[in-house]
Amino acid sequence: MQSLLTDRTRARFTYDNGVLQITKSLEGHERSARLIELFIRILVVEMGMKIKTMGSTTLDREDLLKSAEPDNGYYIQNYALVADRPVNLNVDPAPDLLVEVDITNSW
């Protein structure tokens, strides 16, 4: 497996209750994720709200034995709580919106 994970590999990892899933994004996946992100940004701005984009930041909860790396995570309703600092999921709420585009190729 190590030979599959080089510096040039853009693998995505999800860990849930002892199961590690490794996936690789495809072109259609990336195109869809960017289109959805554009739609969300336009909608939030048109509604006069602010947004903190987490991108594909790994969301880790060791106490729950869960970790995920969504395509995009957003703070909208809870923007003011995390606007100007790093998020700590042990004390901060989870992002208000997570987007996961399910067009992948599992190894």
Coordinates of C-alpha atoms in Angstrom, one line a residue:
M1 CA 0.0 0.0 0.0
Q2 CA 2.9 2.4 0.7
S3 CA 3.8 2.4 -3.0
L4 CA 0.3 3.8 -3.8
L5 CA 0.8 6.8 -1.4
T6 CA 3.5 9.0 -2.9
D7 CA 4.0 12.8 -2.5
R8 CA 2.1 13.3 -5.8
T9 CA -0.9 11.2 -4.7
R10 CA -4.0 13.1 -3.7
A11 CA -5.5 10.4 -1.5
R12 CA -8.4 11.2 0.8
F13 CA -8.7 9.3 4.1
T14 CA -11.8 8.5 6.2
Y15 CA -11.4 6.6 9.5
D16 CA -14.5 5.2 11.3
N17 CA -14.5 2.7 14.2
G18 CA -11.3 1.0 13.0
V19 CA -12.0 1.1 9.3
L20 CA -9.7 3.2 7.1
Q21 CA -11.0 4.1 3.6
I22 CA -8.6 5.5 1.1
T23 CA -10.1 7.1 -2.1
K24 CA -8.7 9.1 -4.9
S25 CA -10.6 12.0 -6.5
L26 CA -11.6 12.0 -10.2
E27 CA -12.0 14.9 -12.5
G28 CA -15.8 14.8 -12.4
H29 CA -15.6 14.8 -8.6
E30 CA -13.5 18.0 -8.5
R31 CA -15.6 19.8 -11.1
S32 CA -18.8 19.0 -9.1
A33 CA -17.3 20.0 -5.8
R34 CA -16.2 23.4 -7.2
L35 CA -19.6 24.0 -8.8
I36 CA -21.4 23.3 -5.5
E37 CA -18.9 25.5 -3.6
L38 CA -19.6 28.4 -6.0
F39 CA -23.3 28.0 -5.5
I40 CA -23.0 28.0 -1.7
R41 CA -20.8 31.1 -1.7
I42 CA -23.2 33.0 -4.0
L43 CA -26.2 32.0 -1.9
V44 CA -24.6 33.0 1.4
V45 CA -23.5 36.4 0.0
E46 CA -26.9 37.1 -1.6
M47 CA -28.5 36.3 1.8
G48 CA -26.2 38.9 3.4
M49 CA -24.4 36.4 5.6
K50 CA -20.8 35.6 6.2
I51 CA -19.0 32.3 5.7
K52 CA -15.9 30.6 6.9
T53 CA -14.8 28.0 4.5
M54 CA -12.9 25.0 6.0
G55 CA -12.1 23.4 2.6
S56 CA -11.1 19.8 2.9
T57 CA -9.7 20.2 6.4
T58 CA -9.6 16.9 8.3
L59 CA -12.3 16.9 11.0
D60 CA -11.0 14.7 13.8
R61 CA -12.8 13.5 16.9
E62 CA -10.5 11.1 18.7
D63 CA -13.0 10.7 21.6
L64 CA -15.5 9.3 19.0
L65 CA -12.9 7.3 17.0
K66 CA -14.0 9.2 13.9
S67 CA -12.3 11.3 11.4
A68 CA -13.5 12.7 8.0
E69 CA -12.2 14.8 5.3
P70 CA -15.2 16.3 3.5
D71 CA -14.8 18.1 0.1
N72 CA -15.8 21.3 1.8
G73 CA -16.9 22.4 5.3
Y74 CA -18.6 25.7 6.0
Y75 CA -19.5 27.8 9.1
I76 CA -22.4 30.0 8.3
Q77 CA -24.8 30.2 11.2
N78 CA -21.9 29.7 13.7
Y79 CA -19.5 32.0 11.8
A80 CA -19.1 34.4 14.6
L81 CA -18.0 31.7 17.0
V82 CA -15.0 30.6 14.8
A83 CA -14.4 33.5 12.4
D84 CA -10.9 34.7 13.5
R85 CA -9.3 31.6 14.9
P86 CA -8.6 28.0 14.3
V87 CA -11.4 25.6 14.9
N88 CA -11.1 23.1 17.8
L89 CA -13.9 20.5 17.5
N90 CA -13.4 19.5 21.2
V91 CA -15.0 22.8 22.1
D92 CA -16.4 24.4 18.9
P93 CA -19.5 23.2 17.1
A94 CA -19.1 21.1 14.0
P95 CA -19.3 23.0 10.7
D96 CA -22.9 24.1 9.8
L97 CA -22.6 22.5 6.4
L98 CA -20.4 19.7 5.0
V99 CA -20.3 18.8 1.3
E100 CA -19.1 15.4 0.2
V101 CA -19.3 14.6 -3.5
D102 CA -19.5 10.9 -4.0
I103 CA -17.7 10.4 -7.3
T104 CA -14.5 8.5 -6.2
N105 CA -12.4 5.5 -7.0
S106 CA -11.6 3.3 -4.0
W107 CA -8.3 1.4 -3.9

